[in-house]
mmCIF file of C-alpha atoms in Angstrom:
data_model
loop_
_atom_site.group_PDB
_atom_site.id
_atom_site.type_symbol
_atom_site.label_atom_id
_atom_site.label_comp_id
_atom_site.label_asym_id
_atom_site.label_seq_id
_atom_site.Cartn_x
_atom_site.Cartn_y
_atom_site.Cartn_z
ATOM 1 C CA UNK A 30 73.392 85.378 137.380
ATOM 2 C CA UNK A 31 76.147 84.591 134.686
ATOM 3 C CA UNK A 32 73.360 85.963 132.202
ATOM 4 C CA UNK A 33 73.034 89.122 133.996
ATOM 5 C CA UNK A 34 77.021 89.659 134.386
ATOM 6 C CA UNK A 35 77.564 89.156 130.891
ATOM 7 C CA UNK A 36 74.820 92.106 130.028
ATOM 8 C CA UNK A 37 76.263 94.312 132.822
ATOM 9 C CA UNK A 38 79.944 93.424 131.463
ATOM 10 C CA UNK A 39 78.733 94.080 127.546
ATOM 11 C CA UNK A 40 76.876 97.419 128.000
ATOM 12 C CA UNK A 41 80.298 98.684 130.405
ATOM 13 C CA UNK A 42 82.910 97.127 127.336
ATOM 14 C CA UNK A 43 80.299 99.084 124.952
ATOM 15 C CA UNK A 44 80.550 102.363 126.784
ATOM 16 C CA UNK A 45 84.437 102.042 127.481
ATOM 17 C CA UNK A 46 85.319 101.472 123.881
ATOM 18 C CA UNK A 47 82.964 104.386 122.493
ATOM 19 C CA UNK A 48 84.914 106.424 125.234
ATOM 20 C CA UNK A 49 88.707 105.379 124.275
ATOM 21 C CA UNK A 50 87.486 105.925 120.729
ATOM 22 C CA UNK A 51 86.285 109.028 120.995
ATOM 23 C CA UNK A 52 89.703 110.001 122.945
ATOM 24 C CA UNK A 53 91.564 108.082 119.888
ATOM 25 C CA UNK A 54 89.962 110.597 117.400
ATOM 26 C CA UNK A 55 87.308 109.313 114.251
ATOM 27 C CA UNK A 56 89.022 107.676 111.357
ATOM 28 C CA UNK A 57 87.028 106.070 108.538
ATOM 29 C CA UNK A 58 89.086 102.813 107.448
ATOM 30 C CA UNK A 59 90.378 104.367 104.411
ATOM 31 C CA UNK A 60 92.409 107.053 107.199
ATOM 32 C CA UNK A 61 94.048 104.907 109.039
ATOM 33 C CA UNK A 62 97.944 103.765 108.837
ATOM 34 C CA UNK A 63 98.618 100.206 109.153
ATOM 35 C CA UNK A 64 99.312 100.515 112.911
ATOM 36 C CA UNK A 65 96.090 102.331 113.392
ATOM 37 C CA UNK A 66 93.630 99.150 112.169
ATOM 38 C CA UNK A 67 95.601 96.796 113.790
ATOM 39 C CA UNK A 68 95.529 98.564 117.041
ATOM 40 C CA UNK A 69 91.884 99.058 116.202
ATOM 41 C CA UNK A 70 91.312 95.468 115.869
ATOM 42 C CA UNK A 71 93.033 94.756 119.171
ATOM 43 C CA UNK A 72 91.219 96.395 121.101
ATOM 44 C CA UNK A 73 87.714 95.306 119.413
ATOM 45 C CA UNK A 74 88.665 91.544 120.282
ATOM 46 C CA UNK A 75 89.411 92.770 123.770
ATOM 47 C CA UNK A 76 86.229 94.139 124.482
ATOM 48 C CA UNK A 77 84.866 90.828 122.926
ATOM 49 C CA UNK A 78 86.802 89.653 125.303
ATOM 50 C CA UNK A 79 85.999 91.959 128.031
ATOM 51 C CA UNK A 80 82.488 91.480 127.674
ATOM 52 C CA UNK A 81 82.152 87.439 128.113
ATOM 53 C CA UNK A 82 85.354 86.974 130.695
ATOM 54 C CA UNK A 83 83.266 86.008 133.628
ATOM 55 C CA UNK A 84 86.571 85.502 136.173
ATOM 56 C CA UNK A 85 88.512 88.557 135.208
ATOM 57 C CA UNK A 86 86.751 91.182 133.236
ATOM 58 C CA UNK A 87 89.248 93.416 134.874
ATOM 59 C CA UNK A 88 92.196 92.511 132.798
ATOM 60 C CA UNK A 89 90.839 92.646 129.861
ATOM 61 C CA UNK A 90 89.870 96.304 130.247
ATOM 62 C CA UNK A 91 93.228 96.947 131.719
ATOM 63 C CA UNK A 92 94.366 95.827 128.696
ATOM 64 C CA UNK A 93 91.973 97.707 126.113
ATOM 65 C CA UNK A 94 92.889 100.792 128.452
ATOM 66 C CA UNK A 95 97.158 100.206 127.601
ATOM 67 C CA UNK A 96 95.894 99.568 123.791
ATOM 68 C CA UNK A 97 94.038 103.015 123.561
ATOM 69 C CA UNK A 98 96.914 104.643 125.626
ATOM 70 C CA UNK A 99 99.176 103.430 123.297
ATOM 71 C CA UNK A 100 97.584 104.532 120.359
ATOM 72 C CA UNK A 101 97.021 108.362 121.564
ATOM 73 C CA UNK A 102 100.432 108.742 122.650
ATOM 74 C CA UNK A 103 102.076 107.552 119.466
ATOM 75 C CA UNK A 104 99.603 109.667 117.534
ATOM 76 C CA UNK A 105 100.520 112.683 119.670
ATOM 77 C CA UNK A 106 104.032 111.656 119.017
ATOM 78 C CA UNK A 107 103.862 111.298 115.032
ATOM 79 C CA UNK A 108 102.435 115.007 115.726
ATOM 80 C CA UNK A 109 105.501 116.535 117.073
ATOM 81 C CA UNK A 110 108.051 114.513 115.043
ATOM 82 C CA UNK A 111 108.624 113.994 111.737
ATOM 83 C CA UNK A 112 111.155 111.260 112.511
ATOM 84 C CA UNK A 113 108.674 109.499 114.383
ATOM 85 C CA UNK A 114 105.476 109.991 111.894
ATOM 86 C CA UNK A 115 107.508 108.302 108.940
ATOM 87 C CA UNK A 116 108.626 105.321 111.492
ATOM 88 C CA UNK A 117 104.810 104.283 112.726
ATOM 89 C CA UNK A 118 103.160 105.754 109.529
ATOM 90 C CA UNK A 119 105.518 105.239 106.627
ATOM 91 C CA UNK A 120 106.216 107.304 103.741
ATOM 92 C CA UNK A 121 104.353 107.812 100.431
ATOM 93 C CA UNK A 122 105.504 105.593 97.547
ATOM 94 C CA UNK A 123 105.318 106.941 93.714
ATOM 95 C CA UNK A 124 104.605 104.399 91.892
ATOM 96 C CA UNK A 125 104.013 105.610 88.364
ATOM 97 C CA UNK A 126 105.403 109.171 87.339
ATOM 98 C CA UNK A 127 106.275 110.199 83.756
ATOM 99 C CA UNK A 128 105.908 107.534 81.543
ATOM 100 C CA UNK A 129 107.817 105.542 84.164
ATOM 101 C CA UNK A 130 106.905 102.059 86.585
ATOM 102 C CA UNK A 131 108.838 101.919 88.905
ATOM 103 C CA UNK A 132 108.327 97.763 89.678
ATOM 104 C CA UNK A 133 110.825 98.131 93.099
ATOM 105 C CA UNK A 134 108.554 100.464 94.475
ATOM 106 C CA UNK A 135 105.421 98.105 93.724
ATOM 107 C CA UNK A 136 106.818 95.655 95.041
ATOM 108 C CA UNK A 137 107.523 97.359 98.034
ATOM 109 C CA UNK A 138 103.670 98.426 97.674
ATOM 110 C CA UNK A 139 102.966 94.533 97.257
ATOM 111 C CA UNK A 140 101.089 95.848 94.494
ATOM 112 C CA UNK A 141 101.167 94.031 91.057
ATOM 113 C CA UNK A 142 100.556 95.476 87.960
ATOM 114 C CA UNK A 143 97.086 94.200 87.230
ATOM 115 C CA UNK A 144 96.076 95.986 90.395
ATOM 116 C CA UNK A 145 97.683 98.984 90.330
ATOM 117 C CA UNK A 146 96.085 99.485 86.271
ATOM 118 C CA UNK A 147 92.729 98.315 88.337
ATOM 119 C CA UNK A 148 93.472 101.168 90.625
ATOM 120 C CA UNK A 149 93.755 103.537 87.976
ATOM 121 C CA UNK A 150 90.270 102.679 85.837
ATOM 122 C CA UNK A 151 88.600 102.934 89.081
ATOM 123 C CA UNK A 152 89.743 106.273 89.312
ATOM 124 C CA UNK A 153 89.060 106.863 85.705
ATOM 125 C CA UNK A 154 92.099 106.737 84.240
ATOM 126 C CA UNK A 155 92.203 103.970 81.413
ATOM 127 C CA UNK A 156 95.236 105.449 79.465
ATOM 128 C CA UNK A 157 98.384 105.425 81.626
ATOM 129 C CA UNK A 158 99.511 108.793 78.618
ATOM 130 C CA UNK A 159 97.317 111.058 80.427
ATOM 131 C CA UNK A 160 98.565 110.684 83.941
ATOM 132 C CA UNK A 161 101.423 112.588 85.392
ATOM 133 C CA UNK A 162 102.317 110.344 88.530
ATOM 134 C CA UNK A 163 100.608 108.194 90.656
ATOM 135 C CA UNK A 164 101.320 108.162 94.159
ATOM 136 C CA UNK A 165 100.642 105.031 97.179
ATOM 137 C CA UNK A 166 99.695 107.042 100.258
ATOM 138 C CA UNK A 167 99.875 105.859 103.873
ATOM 139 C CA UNK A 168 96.853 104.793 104.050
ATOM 140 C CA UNK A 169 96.856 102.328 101.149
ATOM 141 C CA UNK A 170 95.049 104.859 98.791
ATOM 142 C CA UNK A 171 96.509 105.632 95.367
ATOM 143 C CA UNK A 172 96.595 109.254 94.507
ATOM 144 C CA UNK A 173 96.612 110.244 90.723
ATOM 145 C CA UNK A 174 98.024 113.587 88.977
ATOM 146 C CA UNK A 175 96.917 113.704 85.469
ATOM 147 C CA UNK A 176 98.523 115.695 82.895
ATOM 148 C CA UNK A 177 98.191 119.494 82.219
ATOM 149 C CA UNK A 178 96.229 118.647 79.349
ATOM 150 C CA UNK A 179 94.200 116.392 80.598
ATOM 151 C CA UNK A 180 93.283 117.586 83.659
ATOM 152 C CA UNK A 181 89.669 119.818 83.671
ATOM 153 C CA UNK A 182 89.276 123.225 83.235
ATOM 154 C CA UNK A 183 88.954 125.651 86.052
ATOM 155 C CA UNK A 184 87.569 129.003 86.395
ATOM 156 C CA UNK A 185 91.001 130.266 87.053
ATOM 157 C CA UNK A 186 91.873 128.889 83.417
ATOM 158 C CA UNK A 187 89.452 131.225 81.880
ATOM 159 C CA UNK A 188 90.352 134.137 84.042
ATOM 160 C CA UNK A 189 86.601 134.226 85.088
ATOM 161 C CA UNK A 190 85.887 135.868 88.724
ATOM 162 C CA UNK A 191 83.662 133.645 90.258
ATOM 163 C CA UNK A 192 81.629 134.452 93.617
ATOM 164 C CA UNK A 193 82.898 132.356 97.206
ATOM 165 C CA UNK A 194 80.762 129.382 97.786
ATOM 166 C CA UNK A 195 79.194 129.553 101.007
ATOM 167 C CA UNK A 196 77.912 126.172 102.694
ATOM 168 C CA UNK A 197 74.521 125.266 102.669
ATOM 169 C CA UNK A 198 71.669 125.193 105.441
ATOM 170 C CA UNK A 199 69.526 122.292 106.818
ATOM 171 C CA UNK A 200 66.977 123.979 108.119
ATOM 172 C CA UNK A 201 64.140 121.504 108.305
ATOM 173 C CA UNK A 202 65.460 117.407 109.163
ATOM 174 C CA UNK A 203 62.521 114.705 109.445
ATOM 175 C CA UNK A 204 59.278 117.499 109.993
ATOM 176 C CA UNK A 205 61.300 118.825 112.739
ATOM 177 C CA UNK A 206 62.702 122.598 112.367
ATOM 178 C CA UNK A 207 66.923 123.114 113.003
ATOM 179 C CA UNK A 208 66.499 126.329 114.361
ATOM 180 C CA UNK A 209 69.611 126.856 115.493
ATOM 181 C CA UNK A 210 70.994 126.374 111.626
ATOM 182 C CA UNK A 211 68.145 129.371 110.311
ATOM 183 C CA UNK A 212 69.487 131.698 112.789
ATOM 184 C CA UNK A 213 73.037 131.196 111.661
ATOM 185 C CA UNK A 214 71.674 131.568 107.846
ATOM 186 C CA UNK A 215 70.422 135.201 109.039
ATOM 187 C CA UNK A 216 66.840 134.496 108.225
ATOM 188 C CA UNK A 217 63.936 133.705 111.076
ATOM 189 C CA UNK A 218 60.421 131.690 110.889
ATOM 190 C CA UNK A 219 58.228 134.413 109.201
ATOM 191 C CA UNK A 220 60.914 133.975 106.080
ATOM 192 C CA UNK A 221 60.985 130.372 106.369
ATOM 193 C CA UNK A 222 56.610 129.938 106.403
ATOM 194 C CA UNK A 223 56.797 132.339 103.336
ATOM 195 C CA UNK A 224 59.490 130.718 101.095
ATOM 196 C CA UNK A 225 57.493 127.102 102.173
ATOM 197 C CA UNK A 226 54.066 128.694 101.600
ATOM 198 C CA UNK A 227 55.127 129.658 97.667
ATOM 199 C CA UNK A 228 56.666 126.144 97.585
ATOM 200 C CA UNK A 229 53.265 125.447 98.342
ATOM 201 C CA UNK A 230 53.885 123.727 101.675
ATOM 202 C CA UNK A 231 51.939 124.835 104.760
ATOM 203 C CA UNK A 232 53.363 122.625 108.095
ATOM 204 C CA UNK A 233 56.490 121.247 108.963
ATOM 205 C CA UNK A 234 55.364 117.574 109.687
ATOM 206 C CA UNK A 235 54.621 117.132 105.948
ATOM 207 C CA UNK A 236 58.342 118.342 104.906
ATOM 208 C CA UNK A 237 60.985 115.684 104.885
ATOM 209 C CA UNK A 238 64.018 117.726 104.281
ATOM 210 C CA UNK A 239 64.887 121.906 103.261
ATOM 211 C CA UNK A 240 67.743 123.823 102.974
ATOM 212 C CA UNK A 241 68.533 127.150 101.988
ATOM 213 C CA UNK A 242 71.711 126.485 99.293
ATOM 214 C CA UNK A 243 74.689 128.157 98.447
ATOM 215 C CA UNK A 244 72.263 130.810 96.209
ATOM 216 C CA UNK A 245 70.314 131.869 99.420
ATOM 217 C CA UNK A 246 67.383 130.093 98.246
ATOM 218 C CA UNK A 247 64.745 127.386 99.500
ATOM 219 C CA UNK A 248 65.217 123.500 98.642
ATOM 220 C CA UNK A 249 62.269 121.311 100.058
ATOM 221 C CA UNK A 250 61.452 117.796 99.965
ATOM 222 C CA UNK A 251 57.865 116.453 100.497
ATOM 223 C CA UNK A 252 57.519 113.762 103.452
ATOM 224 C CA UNK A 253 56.080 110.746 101.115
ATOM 225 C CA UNK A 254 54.997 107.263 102.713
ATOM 226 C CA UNK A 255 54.426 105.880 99.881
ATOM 227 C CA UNK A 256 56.602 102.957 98.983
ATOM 228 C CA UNK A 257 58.305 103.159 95.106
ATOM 229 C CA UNK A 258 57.060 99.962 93.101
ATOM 230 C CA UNK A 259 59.025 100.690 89.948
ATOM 231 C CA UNK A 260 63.126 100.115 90.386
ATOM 232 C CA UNK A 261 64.916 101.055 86.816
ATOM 233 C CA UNK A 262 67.953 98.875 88.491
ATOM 234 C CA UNK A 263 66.186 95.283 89.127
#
């Protein structure tokens, strides 16, 4: 029976943490403020908790309930106030900005200068004399503005006119046909079996992926079984 409560207890902590997260908004790590992961954290080791507490299962979703409260109402609260958003959230630190370290604010950071260099080669930046400033966000990332001249060269730059990019199409996922996503694309079956049929692909089952791209025209993919013996990385 103890068995059977901790299943019923694991699959309910399962559902009610998809649900609070879901109501606390998606966040991939790198988006979240310090407060955010810890809270995040908390509440995981409460459903942990939640899901083997065989005398009072009850208070530990009480608790993961308060925790997810919590969270949305701050976050609606760093929404409405600026006051409040650099309190829970913190403000952006510049660490680097023209020609100048600024070792107070790394500190602050509790970022070194071996790490903060290491930040900048991993964003490709191996010569501190072509960046304009370098920024610590909120969430921990480093943000880099490189210098006029070193920064690449736009369309706008060459005073060329370029056409809007429009986003692309799946219109085939898995053998299975998005139809939904060819309608929106303005173009129906009979156009689809032609564009495959000069791609020279005849049914759906044997075509892994398509899209039509930002050009309007068909991308396909062959569904292969075949396993690759050859890997260039080994």
């Amino acid at each position: 029976m103890n068995i059977l409560y901790v299943i019923l207890t694991s699959i309910c902590s399962i559902i009610a943490l998809f649900v609070l997260t879901k109501l606390m908004g998606n966040r991939q790590l790198s988006q979240m403020s310090m407060f955010d992961y810890i809270n995040g954290i908390t509440i995981g080791s409460i459903a942990a908790e939640f899901a083997t507490n065989l005398e009072n299962p009850l208070h530990s979703f009480t608790a993961m309930v308060v925790y997810a409260l919590a969270a949305i109402g701050i976050s609606l609260c760093t929404c409405h106030s600026i006051k409040l958003r650099k309190f829970f959230n913190g403000q952006p630190l510049v660490l680097y900005s023209h020609n100048k370290l600024y070792k107070k604010n790394l500190a602050c950071a509790k970022m070194d200068i071996n790490e903060f260099l290491t930040q900048c080669r991993i964003a490709g930046y191996f010569d501190l004399n072509q960046l304009e400033s370098a920024i610590l966000e909120t969430n921990g990332q480093v943000s880099f503005l490189p210098l006029a001249e070193q920064r690449p060269i736009t369309a706008s730059d060459l005073g060329v006119t370029l056409q809007p990019e429009v986003l692309p199409y799946y219109v085939v996922l898995d053998g299975k046909l998005i139809d939904a996503n060819l309608q929106a694309s303005g173009r129906d079956e009979k156009w689809l079996e032609k564009e495959l049929h000069a791609l020279g692909m005849t049914q759906l089952s044997d075509i892994f992926f398509a899209a039509i791209d930002t050009k309007g025209k068909l991308y396909a993919i062959p569904m292969l079984e075949e396993k690759r013996q050859h890997n260039c990385f080994e």
